[in-house]
mmCIF file of C-alpha atoms in Angstrom:
data_model
loop_
_atom_site.group_PDB
_atom_site.id
_atom_site.type_symbol
_atom_site.label_atom_id
_atom_site.label_comp_id
_atom_site.label_asym_id
_atom_site.label_seq_id
_atom_site.Cartn_x
_atom_site.Cartn_y
_atom_site.Cartn_z
ATOM 1 C CA UNK A 288 -60.808 47.090 -77.512
ATOM 2 C CA UNK A 289 -63.604 44.286 -76.950
ATOM 3 C CA UNK A 290 -63.864 42.087 -80.971
ATOM 4 C CA UNK A 291 -67.044 43.691 -82.189
ATOM 5 C CA UNK A 292 -70.080 41.850 -84.038
ATOM 6 C CA UNK A 293 -68.562 42.013 -87.169
ATOM 7 C CA UNK A 294 -65.294 42.875 -89.751
ATOM 8 C CA UNK A 295 -65.981 45.658 -91.189
ATOM 9 C CA UNK A 296 -67.243 47.361 -87.242
ATOM 10 C CA UNK A 297 -63.380 46.489 -86.128
ATOM 11 C CA UNK A 298 -61.779 47.209 -89.039
ATOM 12 C CA UNK A 299 -63.073 50.722 -88.694
ATOM 13 C CA UNK A 300 -62.782 50.581 -84.835
ATOM 14 C CA UNK A 301 -59.150 50.207 -85.514
ATOM 15 C CA UNK A 302 -58.962 52.639 -88.447
ATOM 16 C CA UNK A 303 -60.651 55.175 -85.622
ATOM 17 C CA UNK A 304 -57.108 56.089 -84.460
ATOM 18 C CA UNK A 305 -54.490 58.318 -85.811
ATOM 19 C CA UNK A 306 -52.065 55.805 -85.008
ATOM 20 C CA UNK A 307 -53.499 52.935 -85.877
ATOM 21 C CA UNK A 308 -53.474 54.594 -88.833
ATOM 22 C CA UNK A 309 -49.470 55.876 -89.504
ATOM 23 C CA UNK A 310 -48.403 52.215 -88.555
ATOM 24 C CA UNK A 311 -50.802 51.076 -92.004
ATOM 25 C CA UNK A 312 -49.246 53.216 -93.655
ATOM 26 C CA UNK A 313 -45.627 52.298 -92.997
ATOM 27 C CA UNK A 314 -46.304 49.344 -93.426
ATOM 28 C CA UNK A 315 -47.870 49.642 -97.085
ATOM 29 C CA UNK A 316 -44.169 50.286 -97.909
ATOM 30 C CA UNK A 317 -42.880 47.042 -96.122
ATOM 31 C CA UNK A 318 -43.176 44.341 -93.480
ATOM 32 C CA UNK A 319 -40.175 45.616 -90.575
ATOM 33 C CA UNK A 320 -40.124 44.839 -86.844
ATOM 34 C CA UNK A 321 -42.174 46.188 -83.927
ATOM 35 C CA UNK A 322 -39.183 48.128 -82.676
ATOM 36 C CA UNK A 323 -39.138 50.417 -86.087
ATOM 37 C CA UNK A 324 -42.562 50.598 -85.786
ATOM 38 C CA UNK A 325 -42.541 52.007 -82.278
ATOM 39 C CA UNK A 326 -39.541 54.541 -83.223
ATOM 40 C CA UNK A 327 -41.678 57.692 -85.100
ATOM 41 C CA UNK A 328 -44.210 57.651 -81.543
ATOM 42 C CA UNK A 329 -43.793 59.583 -78.470
ATOM 43 C CA UNK A 330 -45.258 55.991 -76.777
ATOM 44 C CA UNK A 331 -44.962 53.777 -74.949
ATOM 45 C CA UNK A 332 -43.579 50.320 -76.014
ATOM 46 C CA UNK A 333 -46.866 48.800 -74.145
ATOM 47 C CA UNK A 334 -49.253 51.420 -76.181
ATOM 48 C CA UNK A 335 -47.134 50.070 -79.253
ATOM 49 C CA UNK A 336 -47.787 46.777 -78.277
ATOM 50 C CA UNK A 337 -52.039 47.707 -77.363
ATOM 51 C CA UNK A 338 -51.999 49.217 -81.112
ATOM 52 C CA UNK A 339 -50.628 45.982 -82.821
ATOM 53 C CA UNK A 340 -52.675 43.904 -81.357
ATOM 54 C CA UNK A 341 -56.011 46.007 -82.100
ATOM 55 C CA UNK A 342 -54.852 45.896 -85.413
ATOM 56 C CA UNK A 343 -53.829 42.439 -85.625
ATOM 57 C CA UNK A 344 -57.371 41.643 -83.725
ATOM 58 C CA UNK A 345 -59.289 43.954 -86.526
ATOM 59 C CA UNK A 346 -56.925 42.034 -89.681
ATOM 60 C CA UNK A 347 -54.945 44.596 -91.067
ATOM 61 C CA UNK A 348 -51.519 43.288 -89.918
ATOM 62 C CA UNK A 349 -50.173 39.775 -88.984
ATOM 63 C CA UNK A 350 -47.020 39.716 -86.271
ATOM 64 C CA UNK A 351 -44.801 36.345 -86.373
ATOM 65 C CA UNK A 352 -42.371 35.349 -84.761
ATOM 66 C CA UNK A 353 -38.392 35.735 -86.411
ATOM 67 C CA UNK A 354 -35.589 34.556 -83.400
ATOM 68 C CA UNK A 355 -35.330 37.841 -81.560
ATOM 69 C CA UNK A 356 -37.935 40.235 -84.031
ATOM 70 C CA UNK A 357 -41.196 40.577 -83.810
ATOM 71 C CA UNK A 358 -42.200 41.183 -87.803
ATOM 72 C CA UNK A 359 -45.160 42.828 -88.419
ATOM 73 C CA UNK A 360 -47.068 42.612 -92.289
ATOM 74 C CA UNK A 361 -49.907 44.568 -93.892
ATOM 75 C CA UNK A 362 -52.830 42.157 -94.122
ATOM 76 C CA UNK A 363 -54.400 44.560 -97.349
ATOM 77 C CA UNK A 364 -57.512 41.797 -97.833
ATOM 78 C CA UNK A 365 -58.444 43.075 -94.326
ATOM 79 C CA UNK A 366 -58.895 46.324 -95.708
ATOM 80 C CA UNK A 367 -61.220 44.869 -98.262
ATOM 81 C CA UNK A 368 -63.943 45.472 -96.431
ATOM 82 C CA UNK A 369 -63.958 48.767 -95.268
ATOM 83 C CA UNK A 370 -62.944 49.850 -99.232
ATOM 84 C CA UNK A 371 -66.047 48.106 -100.676
ATOM 85 C CA UNK A 372 -68.640 49.677 -98.182
ATOM 86 C CA UNK A 373 -66.653 53.178 -98.769
ATOM 87 C CA UNK A 374 -67.043 52.595 -102.847
ATOM 88 C CA UNK A 375 -71.205 52.593 -102.521
ATOM 89 C CA UNK A 376 -70.457 55.785 -101.520
ATOM 90 C CA UNK A 377 -67.907 57.297 -103.355
ATOM 91 C CA UNK A 378 -70.184 56.725 -106.847
ATOM 92 C CA UNK A 379 -72.945 58.138 -104.699
ATOM 93 C CA UNK A 380 -70.275 61.026 -104.756
ATOM 94 C CA UNK A 381 -69.418 60.662 -107.970
ATOM 95 C CA UNK A 382 -72.913 60.257 -110.010
ATOM 96 C CA UNK A 383 -74.209 63.672 -107.492
ATOM 97 C CA UNK A 384 -70.947 65.774 -108.375
ATOM 98 C CA UNK A 385 -72.720 64.796 -112.395
ATOM 99 C CA UNK A 386 -75.321 66.248 -111.677
ATOM 100 C CA UNK A 387 -73.745 69.856 -109.930
ATOM 101 C CA UNK A 388 -71.588 69.330 -113.291
ATOM 102 C CA UNK A 389 -74.621 69.192 -115.202
ATOM 103 C CA UNK A 390 -76.666 71.803 -113.698
ATOM 104 C CA UNK A 391 -74.121 74.692 -113.817
ATOM 105 C CA UNK A 392 -72.399 73.967 -117.058
ATOM 106 C CA UNK A 393 -76.278 73.785 -118.755
ATOM 107 C CA UNK A 394 -76.784 77.367 -120.296
ATOM 108 C CA UNK A 395 -79.210 79.067 -118.024
ATOM 109 C CA UNK A 396 -81.822 82.299 -119.004
ATOM 110 C CA UNK A 397 -81.134 86.014 -119.250
ATOM 111 C CA UNK A 398 -82.279 87.143 -116.165
ATOM 112 C CA UNK A 399 -85.233 89.178 -115.688
ATOM 113 C CA UNK A 400 -84.479 93.342 -115.050
ATOM 114 C CA UNK A 401 -84.725 93.269 -111.779
ATOM 115 C CA UNK A 402 -88.464 95.599 -110.415
ATOM 116 C CA UNK A 403 -88.014 97.523 -107.725
ATOM 117 C CA UNK A 404 -90.096 96.459 -104.970
ATOM 118 C CA UNK A 405 -92.925 97.532 -104.673
ATOM 119 C CA UNK A 406 -94.507 98.465 -101.807
ATOM 120 C CA UNK A 407 -97.942 97.471 -100.267
ATOM 121 C CA UNK A 408 -99.746 100.535 -98.427
ATOM 122 C CA UNK A 409 -99.895 100.307 -94.902
ATOM 123 C CA UNK A 410 -104.132 101.689 -93.504
ATOM 124 C CA UNK A 411 -104.087 105.038 -92.848
ATOM 125 C CA UNK A 412 -103.540 105.303 -88.274
ATOM 126 C CA UNK A 413 -105.517 108.911 -88.768
ATOM 127 C CA UNK A 414 -108.426 109.916 -88.310
ATOM 128 C CA UNK A 415 -110.454 111.268 -91.260
ATOM 129 C CA UNK A 416 -110.240 114.680 -92.192
ATOM 130 C CA UNK A 417 -114.424 116.431 -91.550
ATOM 131 C CA UNK A 418 -112.664 119.555 -93.177
ATOM 132 C CA UNK A 419 -112.305 120.370 -96.310
ATOM 133 C CA UNK A 420 -108.268 120.376 -96.309
ATOM 134 C CA UNK A 421 -107.687 125.088 -95.717
ATOM 135 C CA UNK A 422 -107.028 127.175 -98.873
ATOM 136 C CA UNK A 423 -103.889 128.706 -98.790
ATOM 137 C CA UNK A 424 -103.271 132.698 -99.707
ATOM 138 C CA UNK A 425 -101.514 133.978 -103.065
ATOM 139 C CA UNK A 426 -98.484 135.283 -102.677
#
């Protein structure tokens, strides 16, 4: 993945993959080495390494070498930009939901009784009568 133009784009691009989100969720519990991070996934070690590189380039994790171990740490400040950006939309949706709740909880006037709809009369397609109607004979 080529580096993005800004940290926010990098963070969202890194978060777009479910495997990377799962790695971040695991690192939120505490730091661990790469082998433990790779264990729950049915992907190769190089694929895990590529995911870790994307997360590191986005500033979401930090990797360090300790003797034979490669330890990964979560960098919560890397998520701060994404959190701040999403917070403004959270405020928007909360305000929208509050307005909806007010609308639904407001008293409404009783509905008018429904009247049967009246159909407009269609113009007759019959020719006008030219004679008087027939009279019936009484029985």
